[in-house]
PDB file of C-alpha atoms and ligand atoms in Angstrom:
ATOM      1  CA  UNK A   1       5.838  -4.235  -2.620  1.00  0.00           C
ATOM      2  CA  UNK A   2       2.054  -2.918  -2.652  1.00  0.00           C
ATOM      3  CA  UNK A   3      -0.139  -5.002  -4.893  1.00  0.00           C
ATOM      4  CA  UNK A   4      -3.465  -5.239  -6.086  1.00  0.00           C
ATOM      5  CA  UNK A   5      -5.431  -8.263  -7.499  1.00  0.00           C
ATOM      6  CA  UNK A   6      -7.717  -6.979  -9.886  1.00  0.00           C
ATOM      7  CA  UNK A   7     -10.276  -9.700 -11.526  1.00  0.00           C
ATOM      8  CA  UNK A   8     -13.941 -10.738 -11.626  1.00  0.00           C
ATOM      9  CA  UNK A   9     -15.630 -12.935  -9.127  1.00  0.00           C
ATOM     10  CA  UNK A  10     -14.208 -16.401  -8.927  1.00  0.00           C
ATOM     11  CA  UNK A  11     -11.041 -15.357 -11.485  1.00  0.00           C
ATOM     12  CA  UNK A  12      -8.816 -16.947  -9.036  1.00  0.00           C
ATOM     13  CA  UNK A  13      -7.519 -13.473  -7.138  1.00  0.00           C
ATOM     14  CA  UNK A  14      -7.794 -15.219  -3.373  1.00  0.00           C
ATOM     15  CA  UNK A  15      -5.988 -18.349  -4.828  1.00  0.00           C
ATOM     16  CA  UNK A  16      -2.877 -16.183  -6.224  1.00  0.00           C
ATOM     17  CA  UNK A  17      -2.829 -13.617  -3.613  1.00  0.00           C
ATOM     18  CA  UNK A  18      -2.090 -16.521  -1.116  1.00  0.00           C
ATOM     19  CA  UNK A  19       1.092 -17.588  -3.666  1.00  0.00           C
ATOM     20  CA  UNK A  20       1.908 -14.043  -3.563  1.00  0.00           C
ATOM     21  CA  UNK A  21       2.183 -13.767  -0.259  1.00  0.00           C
ATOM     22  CA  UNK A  22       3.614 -16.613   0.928  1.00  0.00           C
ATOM     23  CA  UNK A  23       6.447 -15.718  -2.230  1.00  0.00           C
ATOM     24  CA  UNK A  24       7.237 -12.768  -1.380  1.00  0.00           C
ATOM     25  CA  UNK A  25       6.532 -12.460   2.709  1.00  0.00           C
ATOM     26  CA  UNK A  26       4.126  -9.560   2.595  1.00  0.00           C
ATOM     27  CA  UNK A  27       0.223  -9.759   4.058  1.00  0.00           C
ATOM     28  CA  UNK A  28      -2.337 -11.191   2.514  1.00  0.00           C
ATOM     29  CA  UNK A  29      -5.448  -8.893   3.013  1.00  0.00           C
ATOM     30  CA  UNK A  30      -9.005  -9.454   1.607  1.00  0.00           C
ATOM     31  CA  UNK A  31     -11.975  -7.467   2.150  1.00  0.00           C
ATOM     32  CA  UNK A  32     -14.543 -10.774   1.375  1.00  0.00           C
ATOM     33  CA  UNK A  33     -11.987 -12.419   4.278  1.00  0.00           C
ATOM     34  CA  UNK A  34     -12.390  -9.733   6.349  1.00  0.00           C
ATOM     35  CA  UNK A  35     -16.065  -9.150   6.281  1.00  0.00           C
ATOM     36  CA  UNK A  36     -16.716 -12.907   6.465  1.00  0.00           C
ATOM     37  CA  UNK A  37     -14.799 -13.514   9.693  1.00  0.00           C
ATOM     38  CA  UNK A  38     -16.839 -10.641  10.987  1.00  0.00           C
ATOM     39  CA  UNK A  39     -20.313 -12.816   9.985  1.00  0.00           C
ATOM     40  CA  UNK A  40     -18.456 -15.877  11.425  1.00  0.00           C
ATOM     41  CA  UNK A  41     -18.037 -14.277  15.003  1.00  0.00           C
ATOM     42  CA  UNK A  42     -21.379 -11.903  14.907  1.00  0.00           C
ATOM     43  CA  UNK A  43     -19.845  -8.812  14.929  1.00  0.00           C
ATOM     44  CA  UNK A  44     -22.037  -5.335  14.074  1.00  0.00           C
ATOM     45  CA  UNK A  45     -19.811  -4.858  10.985  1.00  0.00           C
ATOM     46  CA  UNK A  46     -20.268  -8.720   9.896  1.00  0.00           C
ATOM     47  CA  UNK A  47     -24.470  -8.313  10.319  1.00  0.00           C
ATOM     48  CA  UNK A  48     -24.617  -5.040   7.749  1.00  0.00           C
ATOM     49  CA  UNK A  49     -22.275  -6.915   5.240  1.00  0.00           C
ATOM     50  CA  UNK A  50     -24.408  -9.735   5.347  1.00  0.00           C
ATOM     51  CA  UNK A  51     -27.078  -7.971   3.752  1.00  0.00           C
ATOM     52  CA  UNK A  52     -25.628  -7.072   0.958  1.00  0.00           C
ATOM     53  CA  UNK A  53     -23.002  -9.848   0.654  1.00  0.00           C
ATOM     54  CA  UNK A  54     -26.110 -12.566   0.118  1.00  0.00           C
ATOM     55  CA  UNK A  55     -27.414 -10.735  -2.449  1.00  0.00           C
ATOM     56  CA  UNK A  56     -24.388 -10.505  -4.930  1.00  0.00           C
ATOM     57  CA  UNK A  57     -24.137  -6.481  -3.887  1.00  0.00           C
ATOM     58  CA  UNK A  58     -21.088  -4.535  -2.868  1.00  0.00           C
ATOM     59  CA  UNK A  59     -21.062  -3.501   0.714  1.00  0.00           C
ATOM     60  CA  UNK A  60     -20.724   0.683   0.738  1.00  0.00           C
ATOM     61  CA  UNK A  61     -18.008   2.010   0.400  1.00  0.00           C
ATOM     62  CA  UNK A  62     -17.356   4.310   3.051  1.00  0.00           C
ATOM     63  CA  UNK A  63     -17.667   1.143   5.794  1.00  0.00           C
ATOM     64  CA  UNK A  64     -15.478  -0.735   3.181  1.00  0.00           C
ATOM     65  CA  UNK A  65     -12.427   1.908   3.347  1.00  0.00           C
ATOM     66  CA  UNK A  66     -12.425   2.198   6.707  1.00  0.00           C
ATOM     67  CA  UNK A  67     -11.953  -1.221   7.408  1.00  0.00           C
ATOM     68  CA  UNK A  68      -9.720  -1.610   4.508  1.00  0.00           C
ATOM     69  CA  UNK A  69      -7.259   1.497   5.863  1.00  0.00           C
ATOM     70  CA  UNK A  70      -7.438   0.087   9.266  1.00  0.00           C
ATOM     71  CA  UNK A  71      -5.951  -3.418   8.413  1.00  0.00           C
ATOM     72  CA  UNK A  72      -3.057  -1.624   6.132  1.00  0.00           C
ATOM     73  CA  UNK A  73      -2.137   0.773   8.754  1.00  0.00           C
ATOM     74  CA  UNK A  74      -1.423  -2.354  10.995  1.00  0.00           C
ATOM     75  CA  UNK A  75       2.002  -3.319  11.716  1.00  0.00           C
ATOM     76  CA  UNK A  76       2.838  -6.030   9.676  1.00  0.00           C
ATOM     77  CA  UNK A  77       1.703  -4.012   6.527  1.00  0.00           C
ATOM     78  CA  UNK A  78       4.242  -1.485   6.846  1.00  0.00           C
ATOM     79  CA  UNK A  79       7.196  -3.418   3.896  1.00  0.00           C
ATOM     80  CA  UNK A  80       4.170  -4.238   1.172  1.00  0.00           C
ATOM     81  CA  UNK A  81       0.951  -6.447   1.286  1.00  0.00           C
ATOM     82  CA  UNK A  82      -1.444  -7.854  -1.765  1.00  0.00           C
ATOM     83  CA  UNK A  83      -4.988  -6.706  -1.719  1.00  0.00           C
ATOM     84  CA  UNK A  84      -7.941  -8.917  -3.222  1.00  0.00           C
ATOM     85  CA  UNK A  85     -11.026  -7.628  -3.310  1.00  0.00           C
ATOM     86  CA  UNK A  86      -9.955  -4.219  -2.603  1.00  0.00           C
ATOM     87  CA  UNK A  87     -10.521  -1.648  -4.288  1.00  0.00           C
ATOM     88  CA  UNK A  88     -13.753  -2.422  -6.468  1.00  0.00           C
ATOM     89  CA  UNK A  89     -14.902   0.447  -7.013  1.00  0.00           C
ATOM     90  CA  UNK A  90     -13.614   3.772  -8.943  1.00  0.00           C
ATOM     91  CA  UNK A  91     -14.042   6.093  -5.309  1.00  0.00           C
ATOM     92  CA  UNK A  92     -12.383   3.079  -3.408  1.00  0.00           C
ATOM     93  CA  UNK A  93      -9.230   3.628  -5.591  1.00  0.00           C
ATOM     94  CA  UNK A  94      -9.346   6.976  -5.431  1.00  0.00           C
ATOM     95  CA  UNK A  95      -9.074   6.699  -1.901  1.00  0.00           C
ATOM     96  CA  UNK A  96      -6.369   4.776  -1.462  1.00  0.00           C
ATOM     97  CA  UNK A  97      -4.387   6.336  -4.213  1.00  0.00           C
ATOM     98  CA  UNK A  98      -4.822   9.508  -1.627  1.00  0.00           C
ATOM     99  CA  UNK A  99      -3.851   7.764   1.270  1.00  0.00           C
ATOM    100  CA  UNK A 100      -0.424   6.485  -0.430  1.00  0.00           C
ATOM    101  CA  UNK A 101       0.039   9.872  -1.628  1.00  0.00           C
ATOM    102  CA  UNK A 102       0.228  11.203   1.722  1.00  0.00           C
ATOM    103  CA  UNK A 103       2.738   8.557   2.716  1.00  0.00           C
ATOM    104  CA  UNK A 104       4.705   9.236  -0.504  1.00  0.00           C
ATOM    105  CA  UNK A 105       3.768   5.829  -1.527  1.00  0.00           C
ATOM    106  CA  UNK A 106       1.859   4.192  -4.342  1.00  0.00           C
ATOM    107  CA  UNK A 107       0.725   0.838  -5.856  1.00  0.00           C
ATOM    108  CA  UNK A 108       3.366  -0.805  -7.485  1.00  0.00           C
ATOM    109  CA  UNK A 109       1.392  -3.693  -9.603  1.00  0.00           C
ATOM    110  CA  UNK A 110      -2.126  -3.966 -10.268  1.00  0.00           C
ATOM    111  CA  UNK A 111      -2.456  -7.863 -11.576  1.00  0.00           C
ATOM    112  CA  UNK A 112      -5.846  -8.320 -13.785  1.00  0.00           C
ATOM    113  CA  UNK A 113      -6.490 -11.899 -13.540  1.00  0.00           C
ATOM    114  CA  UNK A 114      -8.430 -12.468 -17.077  1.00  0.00           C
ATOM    115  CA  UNK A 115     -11.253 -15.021 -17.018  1.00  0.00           C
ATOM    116  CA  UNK A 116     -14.627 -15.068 -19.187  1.00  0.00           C
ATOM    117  CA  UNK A 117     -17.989 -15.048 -17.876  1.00  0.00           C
ATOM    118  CA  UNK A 118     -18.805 -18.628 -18.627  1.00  0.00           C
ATOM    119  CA  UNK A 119     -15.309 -20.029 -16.968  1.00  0.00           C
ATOM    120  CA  UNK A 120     -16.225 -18.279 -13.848  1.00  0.00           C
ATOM    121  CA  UNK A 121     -20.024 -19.810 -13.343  1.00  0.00           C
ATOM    122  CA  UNK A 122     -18.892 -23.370 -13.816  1.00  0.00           C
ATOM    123  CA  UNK A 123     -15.957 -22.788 -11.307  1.00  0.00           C
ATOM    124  CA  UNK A 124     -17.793 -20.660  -8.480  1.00  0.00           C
ATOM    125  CA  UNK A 125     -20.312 -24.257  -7.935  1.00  0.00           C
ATOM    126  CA  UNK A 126     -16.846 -25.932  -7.041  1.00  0.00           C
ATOM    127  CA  UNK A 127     -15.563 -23.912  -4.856  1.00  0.00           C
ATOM    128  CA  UNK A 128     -15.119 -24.742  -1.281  1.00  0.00           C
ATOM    129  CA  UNK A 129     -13.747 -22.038   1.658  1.00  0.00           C
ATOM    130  CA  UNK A 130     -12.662 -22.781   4.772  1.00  0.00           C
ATOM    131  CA  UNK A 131     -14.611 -21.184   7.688  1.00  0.00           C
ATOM    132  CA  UNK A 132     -11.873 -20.746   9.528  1.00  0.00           C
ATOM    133  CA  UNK A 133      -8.885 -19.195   7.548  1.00  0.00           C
ATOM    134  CA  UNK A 134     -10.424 -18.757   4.567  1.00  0.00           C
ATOM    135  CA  UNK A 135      -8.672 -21.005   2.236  1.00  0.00           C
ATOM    136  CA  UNK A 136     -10.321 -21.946  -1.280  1.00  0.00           C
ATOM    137  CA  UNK A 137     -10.346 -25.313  -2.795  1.00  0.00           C
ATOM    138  CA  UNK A 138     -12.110 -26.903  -6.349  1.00  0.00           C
ATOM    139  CA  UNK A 139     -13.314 -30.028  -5.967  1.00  0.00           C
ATOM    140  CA  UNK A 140     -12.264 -30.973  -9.517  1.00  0.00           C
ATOM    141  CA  UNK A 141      -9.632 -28.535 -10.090  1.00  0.00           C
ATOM    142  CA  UNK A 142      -7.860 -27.498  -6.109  1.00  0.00           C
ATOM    143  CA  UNK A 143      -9.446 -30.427  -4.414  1.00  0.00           C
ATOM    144  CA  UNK A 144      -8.210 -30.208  -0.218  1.00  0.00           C
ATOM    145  CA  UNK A 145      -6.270 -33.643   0.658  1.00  0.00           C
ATOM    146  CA  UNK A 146      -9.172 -34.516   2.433  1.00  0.00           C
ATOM    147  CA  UNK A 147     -12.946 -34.099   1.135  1.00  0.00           C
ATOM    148  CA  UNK A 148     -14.473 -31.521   3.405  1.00  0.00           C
ATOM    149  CA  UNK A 149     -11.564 -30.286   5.730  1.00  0.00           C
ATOM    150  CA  UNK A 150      -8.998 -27.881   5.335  1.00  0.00           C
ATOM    151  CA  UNK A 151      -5.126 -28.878   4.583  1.00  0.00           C
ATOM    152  CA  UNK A 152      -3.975 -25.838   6.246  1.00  0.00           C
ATOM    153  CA  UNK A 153      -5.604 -25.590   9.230  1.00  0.00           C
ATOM    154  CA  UNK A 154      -7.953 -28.687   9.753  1.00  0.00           C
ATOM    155  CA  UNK A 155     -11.618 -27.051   9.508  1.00  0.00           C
ATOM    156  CA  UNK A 156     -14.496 -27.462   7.764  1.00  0.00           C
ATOM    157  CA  UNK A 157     -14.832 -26.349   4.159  1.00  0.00           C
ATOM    158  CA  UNK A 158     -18.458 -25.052   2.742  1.00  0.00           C
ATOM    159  CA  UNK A 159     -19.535 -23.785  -0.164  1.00  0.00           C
ATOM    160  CA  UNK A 160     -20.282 -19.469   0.074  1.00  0.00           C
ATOM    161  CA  UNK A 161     -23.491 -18.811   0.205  1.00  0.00           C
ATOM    162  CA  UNK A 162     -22.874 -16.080  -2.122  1.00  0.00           C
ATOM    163  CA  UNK A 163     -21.973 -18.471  -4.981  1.00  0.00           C
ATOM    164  CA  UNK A 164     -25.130 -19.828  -6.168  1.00  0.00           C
ATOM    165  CA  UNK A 165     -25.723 -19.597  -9.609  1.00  0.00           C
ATOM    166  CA  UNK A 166     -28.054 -16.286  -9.456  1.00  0.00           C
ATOM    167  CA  UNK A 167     -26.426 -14.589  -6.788  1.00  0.00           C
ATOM    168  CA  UNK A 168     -23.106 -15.348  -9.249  1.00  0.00           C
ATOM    169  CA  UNK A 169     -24.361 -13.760 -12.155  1.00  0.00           C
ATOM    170  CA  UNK A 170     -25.445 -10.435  -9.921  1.00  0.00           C
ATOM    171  CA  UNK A 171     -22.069 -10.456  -8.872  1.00  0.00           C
ATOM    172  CA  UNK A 172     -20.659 -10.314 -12.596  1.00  0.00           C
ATOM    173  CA  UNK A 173     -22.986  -7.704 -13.788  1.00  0.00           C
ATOM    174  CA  UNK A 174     -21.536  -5.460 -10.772  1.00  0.00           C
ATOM    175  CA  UNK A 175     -18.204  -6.519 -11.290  1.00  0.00           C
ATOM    176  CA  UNK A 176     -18.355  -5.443 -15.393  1.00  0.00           C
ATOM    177  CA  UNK A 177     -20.422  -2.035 -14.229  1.00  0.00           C
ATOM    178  CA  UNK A 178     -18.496  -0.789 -11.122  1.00  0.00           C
ATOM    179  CA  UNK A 179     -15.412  -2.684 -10.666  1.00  0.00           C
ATOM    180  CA  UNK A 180     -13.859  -3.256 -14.795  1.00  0.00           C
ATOM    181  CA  UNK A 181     -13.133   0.607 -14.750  1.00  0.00           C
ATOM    182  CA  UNK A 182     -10.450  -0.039 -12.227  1.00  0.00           C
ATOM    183  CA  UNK A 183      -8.821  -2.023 -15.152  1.00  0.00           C
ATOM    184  CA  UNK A 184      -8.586   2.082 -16.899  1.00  0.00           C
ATOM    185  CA  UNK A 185      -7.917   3.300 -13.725  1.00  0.00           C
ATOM    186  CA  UNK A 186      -4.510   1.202 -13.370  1.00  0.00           C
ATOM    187  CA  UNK A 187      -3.664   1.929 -16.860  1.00  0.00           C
ATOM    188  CA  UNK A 188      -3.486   4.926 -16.366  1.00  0.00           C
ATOM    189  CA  UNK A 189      -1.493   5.170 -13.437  1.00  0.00           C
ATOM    190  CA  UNK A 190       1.188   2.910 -15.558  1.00  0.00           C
ATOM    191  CA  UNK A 191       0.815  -0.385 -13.756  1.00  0.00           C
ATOM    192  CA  UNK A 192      -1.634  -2.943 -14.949  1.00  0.00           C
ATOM    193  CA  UNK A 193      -0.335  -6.408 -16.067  1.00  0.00           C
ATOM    194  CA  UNK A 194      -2.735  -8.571 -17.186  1.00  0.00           C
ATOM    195  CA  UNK A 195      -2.897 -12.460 -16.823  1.00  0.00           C
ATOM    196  CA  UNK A 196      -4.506 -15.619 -18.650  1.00  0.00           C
ATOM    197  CA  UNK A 197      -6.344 -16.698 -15.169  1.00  0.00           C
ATOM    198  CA  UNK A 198      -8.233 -19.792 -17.598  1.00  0.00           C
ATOM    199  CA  UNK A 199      -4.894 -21.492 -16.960  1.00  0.00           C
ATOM    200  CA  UNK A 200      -4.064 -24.236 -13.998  1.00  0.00           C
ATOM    201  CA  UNK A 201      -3.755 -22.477 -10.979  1.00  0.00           C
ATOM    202  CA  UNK A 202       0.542 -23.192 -10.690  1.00  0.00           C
ATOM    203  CA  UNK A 203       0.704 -21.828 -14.300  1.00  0.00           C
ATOM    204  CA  UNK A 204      -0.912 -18.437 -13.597  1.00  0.00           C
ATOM    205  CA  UNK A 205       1.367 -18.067 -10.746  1.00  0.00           C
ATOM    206  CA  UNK A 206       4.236 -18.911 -12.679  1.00  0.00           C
ATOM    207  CA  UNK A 207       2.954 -15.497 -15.216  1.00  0.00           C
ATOM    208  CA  UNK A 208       2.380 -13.581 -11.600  1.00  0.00           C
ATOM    209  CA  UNK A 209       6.397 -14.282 -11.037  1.00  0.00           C
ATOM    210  CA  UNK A 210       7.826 -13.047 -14.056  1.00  0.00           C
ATOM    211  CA  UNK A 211       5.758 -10.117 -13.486  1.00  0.00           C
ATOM    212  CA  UNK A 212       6.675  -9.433  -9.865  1.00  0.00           C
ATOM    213  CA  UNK A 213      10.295 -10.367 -10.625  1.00  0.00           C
TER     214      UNK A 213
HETATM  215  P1  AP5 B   1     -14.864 -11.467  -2.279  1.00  0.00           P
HETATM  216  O1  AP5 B   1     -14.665 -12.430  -1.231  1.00  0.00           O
HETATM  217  O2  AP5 B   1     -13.778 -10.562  -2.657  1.00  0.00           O
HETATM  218  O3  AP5 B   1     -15.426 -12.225  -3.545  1.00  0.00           O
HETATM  219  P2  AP5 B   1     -15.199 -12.010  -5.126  1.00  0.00           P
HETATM  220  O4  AP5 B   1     -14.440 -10.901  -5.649  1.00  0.00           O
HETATM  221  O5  AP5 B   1     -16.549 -12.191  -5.672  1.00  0.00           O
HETATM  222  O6  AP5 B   1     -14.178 -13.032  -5.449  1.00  0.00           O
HETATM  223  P3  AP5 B   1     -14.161 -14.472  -5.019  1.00  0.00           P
HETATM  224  O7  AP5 B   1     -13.548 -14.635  -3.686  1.00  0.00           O
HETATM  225  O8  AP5 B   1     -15.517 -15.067  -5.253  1.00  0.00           O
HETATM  226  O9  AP5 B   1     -13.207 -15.059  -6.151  1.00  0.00           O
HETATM  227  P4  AP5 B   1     -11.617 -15.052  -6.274  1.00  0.00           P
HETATM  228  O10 AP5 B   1     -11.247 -14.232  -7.470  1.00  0.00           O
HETATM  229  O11 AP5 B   1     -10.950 -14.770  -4.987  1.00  0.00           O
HETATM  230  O12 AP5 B   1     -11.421 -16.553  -6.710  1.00  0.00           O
HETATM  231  P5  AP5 B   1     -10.843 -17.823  -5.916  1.00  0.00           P
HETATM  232  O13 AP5 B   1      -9.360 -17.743  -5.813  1.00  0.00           O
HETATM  233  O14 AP5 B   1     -11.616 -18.115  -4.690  1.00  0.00           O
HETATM  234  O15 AP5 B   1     -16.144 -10.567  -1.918  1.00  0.00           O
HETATM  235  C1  AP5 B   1     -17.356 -11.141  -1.494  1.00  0.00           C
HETATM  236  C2  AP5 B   1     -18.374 -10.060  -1.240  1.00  0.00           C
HETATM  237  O16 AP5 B   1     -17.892  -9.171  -0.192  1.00  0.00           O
HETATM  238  C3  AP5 B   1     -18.662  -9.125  -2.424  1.00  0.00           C
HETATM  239  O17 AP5 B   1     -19.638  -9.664  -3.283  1.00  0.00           O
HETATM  240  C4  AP5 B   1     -19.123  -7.871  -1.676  1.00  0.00           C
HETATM  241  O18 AP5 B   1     -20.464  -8.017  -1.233  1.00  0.00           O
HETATM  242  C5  AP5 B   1     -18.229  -7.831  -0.453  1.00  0.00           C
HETATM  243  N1  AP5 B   1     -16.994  -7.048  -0.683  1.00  0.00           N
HETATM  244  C6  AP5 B   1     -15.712  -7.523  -0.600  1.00  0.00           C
HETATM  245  N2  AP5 B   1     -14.832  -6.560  -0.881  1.00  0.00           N
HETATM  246  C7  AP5 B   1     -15.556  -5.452  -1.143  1.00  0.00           C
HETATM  247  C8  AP5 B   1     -15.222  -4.119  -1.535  1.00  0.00           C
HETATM  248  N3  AP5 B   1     -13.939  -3.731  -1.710  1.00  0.00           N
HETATM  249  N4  AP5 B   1     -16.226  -3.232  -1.725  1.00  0.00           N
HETATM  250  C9  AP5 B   1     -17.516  -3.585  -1.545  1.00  0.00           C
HETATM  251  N5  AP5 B   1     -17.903  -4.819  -1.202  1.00  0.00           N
HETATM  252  C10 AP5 B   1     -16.938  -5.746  -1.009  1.00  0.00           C
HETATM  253  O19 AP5 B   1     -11.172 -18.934  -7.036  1.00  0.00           O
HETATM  254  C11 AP5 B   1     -12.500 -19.287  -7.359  1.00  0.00           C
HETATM  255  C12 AP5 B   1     -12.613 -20.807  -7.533  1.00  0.00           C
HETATM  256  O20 AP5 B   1     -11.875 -21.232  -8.672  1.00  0.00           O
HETATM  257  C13 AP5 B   1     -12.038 -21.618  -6.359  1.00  0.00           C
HETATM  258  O21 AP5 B   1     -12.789 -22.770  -6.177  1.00  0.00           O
HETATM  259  C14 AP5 B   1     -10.615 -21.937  -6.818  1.00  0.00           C
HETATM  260  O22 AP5 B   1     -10.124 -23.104  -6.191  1.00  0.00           O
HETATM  261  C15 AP5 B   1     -10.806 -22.116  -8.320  1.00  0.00           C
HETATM  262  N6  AP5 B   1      -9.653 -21.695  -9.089  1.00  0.00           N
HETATM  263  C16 AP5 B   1      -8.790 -20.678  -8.815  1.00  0.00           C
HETATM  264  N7  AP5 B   1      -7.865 -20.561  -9.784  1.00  0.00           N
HETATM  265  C17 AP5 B   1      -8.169 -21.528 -10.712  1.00  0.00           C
HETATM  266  C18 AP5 B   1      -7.602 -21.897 -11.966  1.00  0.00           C
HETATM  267  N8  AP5 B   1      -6.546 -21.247 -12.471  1.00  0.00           N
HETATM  268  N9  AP5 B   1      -8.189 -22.917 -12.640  1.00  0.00           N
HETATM  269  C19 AP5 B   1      -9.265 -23.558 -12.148  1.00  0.00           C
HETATM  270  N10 AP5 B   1      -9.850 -23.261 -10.962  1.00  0.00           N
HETATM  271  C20 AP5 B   1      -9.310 -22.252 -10.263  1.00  0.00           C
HETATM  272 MG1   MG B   2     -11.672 -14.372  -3.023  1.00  0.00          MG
END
């Protein structure tokens, strides 16, 4: 089962792709993830999508599909994984829509999770990620067991530095101008479902499941 999480910043996609995955056994694979490990250890890649990460901006696209084909052409990809993050822009589908092609493969659900502006600016102040695996907690609504470390792997949580409140609102205006097309896109191709992300986090999931069966 190939999934994408399609949603704007903050909507909740990393939170259900983790239920997803754990569900249903497939990979859980996110860009953000992905380039923030890289920042984490210091890498090249990690220092150029710093730069644009801090400011609210997408990192290009070209460095974003290559990483992005890499970690789907790896092993454990090969019966399904759920994407968040990726793709977020109209070329970035395109791409991968190519790429499946060639394997005489496509996506099989694209899940919109729906949540207004002013939902997502309160919640994106709460948030807390691990550093380490990349977990997300609310410290009202997801709070960890333990203020400041991670349940699932003992770490220390901090807030992005990509979610204050102005870098937020750059992030939305790119989201509704570049990545909101996507929801056409997967219209198109016959497999958008749309869910109520304003819901508790258990209860979104719950509309995920019917969907996914
Ligand atoms: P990325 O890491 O993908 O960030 P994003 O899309 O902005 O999404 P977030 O991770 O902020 O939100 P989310 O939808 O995963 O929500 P979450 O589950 O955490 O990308 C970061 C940056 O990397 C981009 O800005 C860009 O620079 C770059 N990048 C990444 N991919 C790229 C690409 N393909 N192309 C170009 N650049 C790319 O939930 C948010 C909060 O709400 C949490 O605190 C959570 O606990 C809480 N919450 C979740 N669900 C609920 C609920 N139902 N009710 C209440 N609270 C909830
Ligand atoms: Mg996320």
């Amino acid at each position: 089962m190939k999934i994408v999480m399609l949603g704007a910043p903050g909507a909740g996609k990393g939170t259900q792709a983790k239920m997803i995955a754990e569900q249903y056994g497939i990979p859980h694979v996110s860009t953000g993830d992905i380039f923030r490990m890289n920042i984490k250890n210091g890498t090249e890649l990690g220092k150029e999508a710093k730069t644009y990460m801090d400011k609210g901006e997408l990192v290009p696209d070209e460095l974003t599909v290559r990483i992005l084909l890499d970690r789907v052409a790896q092993e454990d990809c090969k019966n399904g994984y759920v994407l968040d993050g990726f793709p977020r822009t109209i070329p970035q589908a395109e791409v991968l829509d190519a790429e499946l092609t060639k394997l005489g493969d496509a996506i099989d659900y694209a899940i919109n999770v729906d949540v207004p502006d002013e939902n997502i600016i309160r919640r994106m102040s709460g948030r807390r990620a691990c550093v380490s695996c990349g977990a997300t907690y609310h410290i009202v609504h997801i709070p960890p067991k333990k203020e400041g470390i991670c349940d699932k792997c003992g770490a220390e949580l901090i807030l992005r530095d990509d979610d204050k409140e102005e870098t937020v609102k750059n992030r939305l205006n790119i989201y509704h101008a570049q990545t909101q097309p996507l929801i056409d896109f997967y219209t198109n191709k016959g497999v958008l479902k749309t869910v109520d992300g304003t819901v508790d986090s258990a209860e979104v999931f719950a509309a995920i499941k019917v969907i996914l069966g």
